[in-house]
């Protein structure tokens, strides 16, 4: 299965240390050698870097580390191909424009029957590649397009978006492991379901784990190397950060999401939460 990573912060942050640990699982410490990608939000637009090569061997990962790219919202994915071969079009995260905003999606799991399921029929949106994950993203965009077009120029109410994504997740779960990250420039929606667990060898919860952090803008030490705030801010303001990943990336107490749990992350905090 693929692996997911996301960051939500109340101020622009780098993910250098977390990205390095995550990238190692794309070849060095895991079987996910079929591609990787990362999205940095730039206000309502995105900076997307992806390739159909192992993340652990990628010069692009070194480029990102050396340039210390900053963002308040970051999503990343490393891929083990199950549907569709190693190709750029099949590499996640996927990106679409809806309602004047860039929407981003990354999925971990295998959804064999999604194309034949009427609940995921497509009209306006269609995949560029061959993956079940991109099909799922297109189906989600079909559901979210109406509220976004109604409020063109601003995001729909968070509760309304949360309801649409929760219903989508509930329809997705019977088809197979349905861990996903979805972002719309205002919030990151993370849904945890089931994944292959290395310890047990079974497909079972948790599908995602979450870590909340508070730190100061100018701190040194191991914690500061993971998420670094803009050093130009001389005020020692508190930075709120939420990290989301398929498996814990550090020895800290990451919280497993319950099976079917959906959380919305905004400005480095959990803004909303739903259980099935």
Tab-separated table of N, CA, C and O in Angstrom, residues 13 19 29 34 46-47 53 70 90 94 104 121 138 196 203 216 221 223 228 238 248 264 272:
chain	number	residue	atom	x	y	z
A	13	UNK	N	5.696	26.934	7.420
A	13	UNK	CA	6.672	26.037	8.034
A	13	UNK	C	7.338	25.186	6.964
A	13	UNK	O	6.776	24.959	5.890
A	19	UNK	N	9.985	15.258	5.948
A	19	UNK	CA	10.072	14.815	4.554
A	19	UNK	C	11.199	13.804	4.390
A	19	UNK	O	11.049	12.809	3.676
A	29	UNK	N	13.452	2.138	3.338
A	29	UNK	CA	12.896	1.416	4.475
A	29	UNK	C	11.510	0.851	4.178
A	29	UNK	O	10.810	0.406	5.066
A	34	UNK	N	7.362	3.230	-6.446
A	34	UNK	CA	6.722	3.486	-7.743
A	34	UNK	C	6.336	4.943	-7.974
A	34	UNK	O	5.604	5.250	-8.906
A	46	UNK	N	-1.211	26.047	-5.743
A	46	UNK	CA	-0.335	25.034	-5.171
A	46	UNK	C	0.970	24.941	-5.947
A	46	UNK	O	1.033	25.256	-7.139
A	47	UNK	N	2.007	24.519	-5.250
A	47	UNK	CA	3.280	24.153	-5.853
A	47	UNK	C	3.353	22.623	-5.778
A	47	UNK	O	3.413	22.053	-4.689
A	53	UNK	N	9.402	7.876	-9.638
A	53	UNK	CA	10.666	7.291	-9.225
A	53	UNK	C	10.669	7.174	-7.701
A	53	UNK	O	9.885	7.837	-7.018
A	70	UNK	N	8.390	26.704	2.266
A	70	UNK	CA	7.507	26.907	3.410
A	70	UNK	C	6.055	26.972	2.966
A	70	UNK	O	5.749	27.513	1.914
A	90	UNK	N	-0.056	8.602	-12.994
A	90	UNK	CA	-0.576	7.773	-11.910
A	90	UNK	C	0.006	8.149	-10.553
A	90	UNK	O	-0.318	7.523	-9.536
A	94	UNK	N	-3.038	14.176	-6.591
A	94	UNK	CA	-3.744	14.672	-7.763
A	94	UNK	C	-4.305	16.062	-7.456
A	94	UNK	O	-4.634	16.369	-6.308
A	104	UNK	N	-6.699	19.184	-3.752
A	104	UNK	CA	-5.629	18.179	-3.766
A	104	UNK	C	-6.130	16.915	-3.080
A	104	UNK	O	-6.850	16.983	-2.074
A	121	UNK	N	-20.130	7.413	-10.075
A	121	UNK	CA	-20.226	7.739	-11.503
A	121	UNK	C	-19.648	9.132	-11.750
A	121	UNK	O	-19.753	10.032	-10.909
A	138	UNK	N	-11.996	12.189	-8.563
A	138	UNK	CA	-12.944	12.780	-9.511
A	138	UNK	C	-14.373	12.660	-8.986
A	138	UNK	O	-15.174	13.596	-9.114
A	196	UNK	N	-2.471	-2.125	5.579
A	196	UNK	CA	-1.653	-3.293	5.895
A	196	UNK	C	-0.708	-2.944	7.034
A	196	UNK	O	0.095	-2.022	6.925
A	203	UNK	N	-4.722	-6.446	7.190
A	203	UNK	CA	-5.279	-5.140	6.837
A	203	UNK	C	-6.302	-4.778	7.905
A	203	UNK	O	-7.368	-5.411	8.002
A	216	UNK	N	7.764	27.175	19.728
A	216	UNK	CA	8.060	28.582	19.551
A	216	UNK	C	8.776	28.803	18.237
A	216	UNK	O	9.413	27.913	17.688
A	221	UNK	N	16.992	22.415	18.837
A	221	UNK	CA	16.858	21.065	19.375
A	221	UNK	C	16.133	20.157	18.421
A	221	UNK	O	15.653	20.569	17.369
A	223	UNK	N	13.170	18.752	18.318
A	223	UNK	CA	11.808	19.074	17.922
A	223	UNK	C	11.744	20.155	16.872
A	223	UNK	O	10.922	20.131	15.977
A	228	UNK	N	9.940	23.913	11.170
A	228	UNK	CA	10.667	25.143	11.477
A	228	UNK	C	9.851	26.340	11.016
A	228	UNK	O	9.445	26.418	9.861
A	238	UNK	N	3.668	31.354	19.571
A	238	UNK	CA	3.443	29.922	19.534
A	238	UNK	C	3.016	29.496	18.142
A	238	UNK	O	2.172	30.135	17.523
A	248	UNK	N	3.689	6.344	12.404
A	248	UNK	CA	4.453	7.351	13.140
A	248	UNK	C	5.839	7.541	12.538
A	248	UNK	O	6.532	6.574	12.226
A	264	UNK	N	-10.902	17.444	10.174
A	264	UNK	CA	-10.575	18.608	9.353
A	264	UNK	C	-9.503	19.402	10.084
A	264	UNK	O	-9.684	19.767	11.251
A	272	UNK	N	-12.481	20.178	13.170
A	272	UNK	CA	-13.720	19.414	13.198
A	272	UNK	C	-13.377	17.932	13.185
A	272	UNK	O	-12.315	17.539	12.687
